[in-house]
């Protein structure tokens, strides 16, 4: 399975989700490819936000990700492209080539009913906003991986 997370600048939410899903899939001994990108190229070539890295470290995770903008070929290279909010999703659907391989949806579609499906951008806010973002992303990623593993198991692909 190939999964791409997308947020605006690819320095806060999407690299956080990439690190979380990479950790989860490795604990389940899956061989998934996980990456992240931004709808904007304003931070291309930069490391994740220091608060993103700090929150990941609090959970024993890290990231060596270098930000990049989403590319048209991502739609044929990935199985899932998961957006953090409606603006990201609209952009992705607008640039997606017709007949793309990737299923494009909100990461928040894998939420529990009581949670908002939008992962709010913590940029410019304090560390607590990044912690809330991490908690939300962790739940969504856990639900995503559980659903996909169950489906793969039912289909005999596991």
mmCIF file with all atom_site columns, C-alpha atoms in Angstrom, residues 15-151:
data_model
loop_
_atom_site.group_PDB
_atom_site.id
_atom_site.type_symbol
_atom_site.label_atom_id
_atom_site.label_alt_id
_atom_site.label_comp_id
_atom_site.label_asym_id
_atom_site.label_entity_id
_atom_site.label_seq_id
_atom_site.pdbx_PDB_ins_code
_atom_site.Cartn_x
_atom_site.Cartn_y
_atom_site.Cartn_z
_atom_site.occupancy
_atom_site.B_iso_or_equiv
_atom_site.pdbx_formal_charge
_atom_site.auth_seq_id
_atom_site.auth_comp_id
_atom_site.auth_asym_id
_atom_site.auth_atom_id
_atom_site.pdbx_PDB_model_num
ATOM 1   C CA . UNK A 1 15  ? 4.797   15.106 7.968   1.00 0.00 ? 15  UNK A CA 1
ATOM 2   C CA . UNK A 1 16  ? 3.324   14.363 11.403  1.00 0.00 ? 16  UNK A CA 1
ATOM 3   C CA . UNK A 1 17  ? 0.832   11.945 9.823   1.00 0.00 ? 17  UNK A CA 1
ATOM 4   C CA . UNK A 1 18  ? 3.618   10.408 7.743   1.00 0.00 ? 18  UNK A CA 1
ATOM 5   C CA . UNK A 1 19  ? 5.680   9.714  10.885  1.00 0.00 ? 19  UNK A CA 1
ATOM 6   C CA . UNK A 1 20  ? 2.677   8.303  12.763  1.00 0.00 ? 20  UNK A CA 1
ATOM 7   C CA . UNK A 1 21  ? 1.559   5.960  9.969   1.00 0.00 ? 21  UNK A CA 1
ATOM 8   C CA . UNK A 1 22  ? 5.134   4.840  9.330   1.00 0.00 ? 22  UNK A CA 1
ATOM 9   C CA . UNK A 1 23  ? 5.417   3.890  12.990  1.00 0.00 ? 23  UNK A CA 1
ATOM 10  C CA . UNK A 1 24  ? 2.051   2.100  13.042  1.00 0.00 ? 24  UNK A CA 1
ATOM 11  C CA . UNK A 1 25  ? 2.694   0.136  9.868   1.00 0.00 ? 25  UNK A CA 1
ATOM 12  C CA . UNK A 1 26  ? 6.140   -0.940 11.053  1.00 0.00 ? 26  UNK A CA 1
ATOM 13  C CA . UNK A 1 27  ? 4.721   -2.251 14.354  1.00 0.00 ? 27  UNK A CA 1
ATOM 14  C CA . UNK A 1 28  ? 2.306   -4.382 12.316  1.00 0.00 ? 28  UNK A CA 1
ATOM 15  C CA . UNK A 1 29  ? 5.180   -5.514 10.067  1.00 0.00 ? 29  UNK A CA 1
ATOM 16  C CA . UNK A 1 30  ? 3.527   -4.136 6.957   1.00 0.00 ? 30  UNK A CA 1
ATOM 17  C CA . UNK A 1 31  ? 5.610   -2.968 4.049   1.00 0.00 ? 31  UNK A CA 1
ATOM 18  C CA . UNK A 1 32  ? 3.776   0.215  3.162   1.00 0.00 ? 32  UNK A CA 1
ATOM 19  C CA . UNK A 1 33  ? 5.298   3.275  1.552   1.00 0.00 ? 33  UNK A CA 1
ATOM 20  C CA . UNK A 1 34  ? 4.251   6.482  3.296   1.00 0.00 ? 34  UNK A CA 1
ATOM 21  C CA . UNK A 1 35  ? 5.087   10.023 2.201   1.00 0.00 ? 35  UNK A CA 1
ATOM 22  C CA . UNK A 1 36  ? 3.724   13.542 2.522   1.00 0.00 ? 36  UNK A CA 1
ATOM 23  C CA . UNK A 1 37  ? 3.480   16.680 0.411   1.00 0.00 ? 37  UNK A CA 1
ATOM 24  C CA . UNK A 1 38  ? 1.932   20.140 0.418   1.00 0.00 ? 38  UNK A CA 1
ATOM 25  C CA . UNK A 1 39  ? -0.478  21.901 -1.881  1.00 0.00 ? 39  UNK A CA 1
ATOM 26  C CA . UNK A 1 40  ? 1.915   24.882 -1.777  1.00 0.00 ? 40  UNK A CA 1
ATOM 27  C CA . UNK A 1 41  ? 5.585   24.971 -2.689  1.00 0.00 ? 41  UNK A CA 1
ATOM 28  C CA . UNK A 1 42  ? 6.355   27.798 -0.239  1.00 0.00 ? 42  UNK A CA 1
ATOM 29  C CA . UNK A 1 43  ? 8.370   25.525 2.079   1.00 0.00 ? 43  UNK A CA 1
ATOM 30  C CA . UNK A 1 44  ? 9.786   23.109 -0.489  1.00 0.00 ? 44  UNK A CA 1
ATOM 31  C CA . UNK A 1 45  ? 13.099  21.701 0.686   1.00 0.00 ? 45  UNK A CA 1
ATOM 32  C CA . UNK A 1 46  ? 12.556  22.516 4.361   1.00 0.00 ? 46  UNK A CA 1
ATOM 33  C CA . UNK A 1 47  ? 12.385  20.262 7.404   1.00 0.00 ? 47  UNK A CA 1
ATOM 34  C CA . UNK A 1 48  ? 9.185   19.921 9.436   1.00 0.00 ? 48  UNK A CA 1
ATOM 35  C CA . UNK A 1 49  ? 8.212   22.718 11.812  1.00 0.00 ? 49  UNK A CA 1
ATOM 36  C CA . UNK A 1 50  ? 10.171  22.625 15.118  1.00 0.00 ? 50  UNK A CA 1
ATOM 37  C CA . UNK A 1 51  ? 6.921   22.139 17.081  1.00 0.00 ? 51  UNK A CA 1
ATOM 38  C CA . UNK A 1 52  ? 6.007   19.191 14.856  1.00 0.00 ? 52  UNK A CA 1
ATOM 39  C CA . UNK A 1 53  ? 9.384   17.620 15.559  1.00 0.00 ? 53  UNK A CA 1
ATOM 40  C CA . UNK A 1 54  ? 9.078   18.339 19.295  1.00 0.00 ? 54  UNK A CA 1
ATOM 41  C CA . UNK A 1 55  ? 5.685   16.629 19.543  1.00 0.00 ? 55  UNK A CA 1
ATOM 42  C CA . UNK A 1 56  ? 6.908   13.655 17.524  1.00 0.00 ? 56  UNK A CA 1
ATOM 43  C CA . UNK A 1 57  ? 9.891   13.334 19.897  1.00 0.00 ? 57  UNK A CA 1
ATOM 44  C CA . UNK A 1 58  ? 7.489   13.344 22.872  1.00 0.00 ? 58  UNK A CA 1
ATOM 45  C CA . UNK A 1 59  ? 6.068   10.135 21.385  1.00 0.00 ? 59  UNK A CA 1
ATOM 46  C CA . UNK A 1 60  ? 9.398   8.566  20.513  1.00 0.00 ? 60  UNK A CA 1
ATOM 47  C CA . UNK A 1 61  ? 9.075   9.396  16.829  1.00 0.00 ? 61  UNK A CA 1
ATOM 48  C CA . UNK A 1 62  ? 11.141  11.470 14.464  1.00 0.00 ? 62  UNK A CA 1
ATOM 49  C CA . UNK A 1 63  ? 11.119  12.749 10.928  1.00 0.00 ? 63  UNK A CA 1
ATOM 50  C CA . UNK A 1 64  ? 13.792  13.352 8.342   1.00 0.00 ? 64  UNK A CA 1
ATOM 51  C CA . UNK A 1 65  ? 11.168  14.490 5.843   1.00 0.00 ? 65  UNK A CA 1
ATOM 52  C CA . UNK A 1 66  ? 11.967  17.296 3.415   1.00 0.00 ? 66  UNK A CA 1
ATOM 53  C CA . UNK A 1 67  ? 8.881   19.217 2.326   1.00 0.00 ? 67  UNK A CA 1
ATOM 54  C CA . UNK A 1 68  ? 7.723   19.135 -1.270  1.00 0.00 ? 68  UNK A CA 1
ATOM 55  C CA . UNK A 1 69  ? 4.720   20.095 -3.315  1.00 0.00 ? 69  UNK A CA 1
ATOM 56  C CA . UNK A 1 70  ? 2.268   17.455 -4.496  1.00 0.00 ? 70  UNK A CA 1
ATOM 57  C CA . UNK A 1 71  ? 2.916   16.382 -8.101  1.00 0.00 ? 71  UNK A CA 1
ATOM 58  C CA . UNK A 1 72  ? 0.580   15.134 -10.804 1.00 0.00 ? 72  UNK A CA 1
ATOM 59  C CA . UNK A 1 73  ? 2.421   11.796 -10.887 1.00 0.00 ? 73  UNK A CA 1
ATOM 60  C CA . UNK A 1 74  ? 1.520   11.262 -7.212  1.00 0.00 ? 74  UNK A CA 1
ATOM 61  C CA . UNK A 1 75  ? -1.989  10.416 -8.388  1.00 0.00 ? 75  UNK A CA 1
ATOM 62  C CA . UNK A 1 76  ? -0.665  7.424  -10.313 1.00 0.00 ? 76  UNK A CA 1
ATOM 63  C CA . UNK A 1 77  ? 2.032   6.452  -7.792  1.00 0.00 ? 77  UNK A CA 1
ATOM 64  C CA . UNK A 1 78  ? -0.086  6.254  -4.608  1.00 0.00 ? 78  UNK A CA 1
ATOM 65  C CA . UNK A 1 79  ? -3.095  4.154  -3.614  1.00 0.00 ? 79  UNK A CA 1
ATOM 66  C CA . UNK A 1 80  ? -4.403  6.772  -1.171  1.00 0.00 ? 80  UNK A CA 1
ATOM 67  C CA . UNK A 1 81  ? -3.897  10.520 -1.012  1.00 0.00 ? 81  UNK A CA 1
ATOM 68  C CA . UNK A 1 82  ? -5.245  11.736 2.317   1.00 0.00 ? 82  UNK A CA 1
ATOM 69  C CA . UNK A 1 83  ? -5.908  15.450 2.794   1.00 0.00 ? 83  UNK A CA 1
ATOM 70  C CA . UNK A 1 84  ? -5.974  17.217 6.145   1.00 0.00 ? 84  UNK A CA 1
ATOM 71  C CA . UNK A 1 85  ? -8.777  19.691 5.383   1.00 0.00 ? 85  UNK A CA 1
ATOM 72  C CA . UNK A 1 86  ? -11.382 20.672 2.784   1.00 0.00 ? 86  UNK A CA 1
ATOM 73  C CA . UNK A 1 87  ? -9.103  23.223 1.081   1.00 0.00 ? 87  UNK A CA 1
ATOM 74  C CA . UNK A 1 88  ? -6.434  20.559 0.556   1.00 0.00 ? 88  UNK A CA 1
ATOM 75  C CA . UNK A 1 89  ? -9.064  18.120 -0.697  1.00 0.00 ? 89  UNK A CA 1
ATOM 76  C CA . UNK A 1 90  ? -10.533 20.633 -3.170  1.00 0.00 ? 90  UNK A CA 1
ATOM 77  C CA . UNK A 1 91  ? -7.085  21.415 -4.559  1.00 0.00 ? 91  UNK A CA 1
ATOM 78  C CA . UNK A 1 92  ? -6.249  17.724 -4.946  1.00 0.00 ? 92  UNK A CA 1
ATOM 79  C CA . UNK A 1 93  ? -9.508  16.959 -6.727  1.00 0.00 ? 93  UNK A CA 1
ATOM 80  C CA . UNK A 1 94  ? -8.961  19.934 -9.026  1.00 0.00 ? 94  UNK A CA 1
ATOM 81  C CA . UNK A 1 95  ? -5.490  18.798 -10.171 1.00 0.00 ? 95  UNK A CA 1
ATOM 82  C CA . UNK A 1 96  ? -6.135  15.028 -10.188 1.00 0.00 ? 96  UNK A CA 1
ATOM 83  C CA . UNK A 1 97  ? -5.845  13.565 -13.676 1.00 0.00 ? 97  UNK A CA 1
ATOM 84  C CA . UNK A 1 98  ? -8.932  11.763 -14.910 1.00 0.00 ? 98  UNK A CA 1
ATOM 85  C CA . UNK A 1 99  ? -8.816  8.050  -14.144 1.00 0.00 ? 99  UNK A CA 1
ATOM 86  C CA . UNK A 1 100 ? -6.172  8.417  -11.425 1.00 0.00 ? 100 UNK A CA 1
ATOM 87  C CA . UNK A 1 101 ? -5.150  5.358  -9.442  1.00 0.00 ? 101 UNK A CA 1
ATOM 88  C CA . UNK A 1 102 ? -5.180  7.143  -6.077  1.00 0.00 ? 102 UNK A CA 1
ATOM 89  C CA . UNK A 1 103 ? -8.251  7.371  -3.911  1.00 0.00 ? 103 UNK A CA 1
ATOM 90  C CA . UNK A 1 104 ? -8.352  11.001 -2.738  1.00 0.00 ? 104 UNK A CA 1
ATOM 91  C CA . UNK A 1 105 ? -10.155 11.683 0.534   1.00 0.00 ? 105 UNK A CA 1
ATOM 92  C CA . UNK A 1 106 ? -9.923  13.382 3.904   1.00 0.00 ? 106 UNK A CA 1
ATOM 93  C CA . UNK A 1 107 ? -7.848  11.616 6.541   1.00 0.00 ? 107 UNK A CA 1
ATOM 94  C CA . UNK A 1 108 ? -10.695 12.612 8.859   1.00 0.00 ? 108 UNK A CA 1
ATOM 95  C CA . UNK A 1 109 ? -13.012 10.159 7.106   1.00 0.00 ? 109 UNK A CA 1
ATOM 96  C CA . UNK A 1 110 ? -11.296 7.611  9.353   1.00 0.00 ? 110 UNK A CA 1
ATOM 97  C CA . UNK A 1 111 ? -12.443 9.325  12.536  1.00 0.00 ? 111 UNK A CA 1
ATOM 98  C CA . UNK A 1 112 ? -14.577 8.248  15.420  1.00 0.00 ? 112 UNK A CA 1
ATOM 99  C CA . UNK A 1 113 ? -18.012 9.873  15.249  1.00 0.00 ? 113 UNK A CA 1
ATOM 100 C CA . UNK A 1 114 ? -17.347 12.272 18.099  1.00 0.00 ? 114 UNK A CA 1
ATOM 101 C CA . UNK A 1 115 ? -14.319 13.869 16.441  1.00 0.00 ? 115 UNK A CA 1
ATOM 102 C CA . UNK A 1 116 ? -14.207 16.638 13.862  1.00 0.00 ? 116 UNK A CA 1
ATOM 103 C CA . UNK A 1 117 ? -12.990 15.250 10.550  1.00 0.00 ? 117 UNK A CA 1
ATOM 104 C CA . UNK A 1 118 ? -10.872 18.327 9.774   1.00 0.00 ? 118 UNK A CA 1
ATOM 105 C CA . UNK A 1 119 ? -7.289  18.348 11.054  1.00 0.00 ? 119 UNK A CA 1
ATOM 106 C CA . UNK A 1 120 ? -6.831  22.037 11.877  1.00 0.00 ? 120 UNK A CA 1
ATOM 107 C CA . UNK A 1 121 ? -3.501  23.580 10.909  1.00 0.00 ? 121 UNK A CA 1
ATOM 108 C CA . UNK A 1 122 ? -1.536  24.281 14.115  1.00 0.00 ? 122 UNK A CA 1
ATOM 109 C CA . UNK A 1 123 ? 0.944   26.591 12.357  1.00 0.00 ? 123 UNK A CA 1
ATOM 110 C CA . UNK A 1 124 ? 1.546   29.808 14.273  1.00 0.00 ? 124 UNK A CA 1
ATOM 111 C CA . UNK A 1 125 ? -0.042  28.464 17.446  1.00 0.00 ? 125 UNK A CA 1
ATOM 112 C CA . UNK A 1 126 ? 1.499   27.068 20.597  1.00 0.00 ? 126 UNK A CA 1
ATOM 113 C CA . UNK A 1 127 ? 2.785   23.579 21.263  1.00 0.00 ? 127 UNK A CA 1
ATOM 114 C CA . UNK A 1 128 ? -0.599  22.503 22.692  1.00 0.00 ? 128 UNK A CA 1
ATOM 115 C CA . UNK A 1 129 ? -2.162  22.938 19.240  1.00 0.00 ? 129 UNK A CA 1
ATOM 116 C CA . UNK A 1 130 ? 0.460   20.586 17.840  1.00 0.00 ? 130 UNK A CA 1
ATOM 117 C CA . UNK A 1 131 ? -0.285  18.063 20.587  1.00 0.00 ? 131 UNK A CA 1
ATOM 118 C CA . UNK A 1 132 ? -4.014  18.185 19.789  1.00 0.00 ? 132 UNK A CA 1
ATOM 119 C CA . UNK A 1 133 ? -3.151  17.767 16.122  1.00 0.00 ? 133 UNK A CA 1
ATOM 120 C CA . UNK A 1 134 ? -0.960  14.747 16.939  1.00 0.00 ? 134 UNK A CA 1
ATOM 121 C CA . UNK A 1 135 ? -3.720  13.115 19.010  1.00 0.00 ? 135 UNK A CA 1
ATOM 122 C CA . UNK A 1 136 ? -6.270  13.599 16.248  1.00 0.00 ? 136 UNK A CA 1
ATOM 123 C CA . UNK A 1 137 ? -3.901  12.353 13.529  1.00 0.00 ? 137 UNK A CA 1
ATOM 124 C CA . UNK A 1 138 ? -2.933  9.326  15.639  1.00 0.00 ? 138 UNK A CA 1
ATOM 125 C CA . UNK A 1 139 ? -6.553  8.255  16.043  1.00 0.00 ? 139 UNK A CA 1
ATOM 126 C CA . UNK A 1 140 ? -7.311  8.754  12.356  1.00 0.00 ? 140 UNK A CA 1
ATOM 127 C CA . UNK A 1 141 ? -4.185  6.863  11.282  1.00 0.00 ? 141 UNK A CA 1
ATOM 128 C CA . UNK A 1 142 ? -4.942  3.998  13.669  1.00 0.00 ? 142 UNK A CA 1
ATOM 129 C CA . UNK A 1 143 ? -8.474  3.733  12.270  1.00 0.00 ? 143 UNK A CA 1
ATOM 130 C CA . UNK A 1 144 ? -7.142  3.932  8.698   1.00 0.00 ? 144 UNK A CA 1
ATOM 131 C CA . UNK A 1 145 ? -4.616  1.167  9.230   1.00 0.00 ? 145 UNK A CA 1
ATOM 132 C CA . UNK A 1 146 ? -7.109  -1.028 11.119  1.00 0.00 ? 146 UNK A CA 1
ATOM 133 C CA . UNK A 1 147 ? -9.675  -0.727 8.315   1.00 0.00 ? 147 UNK A CA 1
ATOM 134 C CA . UNK A 1 148 ? -7.141  -1.406 5.567   1.00 0.00 ? 148 UNK A CA 1
ATOM 135 C CA . UNK A 1 149 ? -5.552  -4.364 7.374   1.00 0.00 ? 149 UNK A CA 1
ATOM 136 C CA . UNK A 1 150 ? -8.999  -5.869 7.991   1.00 0.00 ? 150 UNK A CA 1
ATOM 137 C CA . UNK A 1 151 ? -9.933  -5.435 4.323   1.00 0.00 ? 151 UNK A CA 1
#
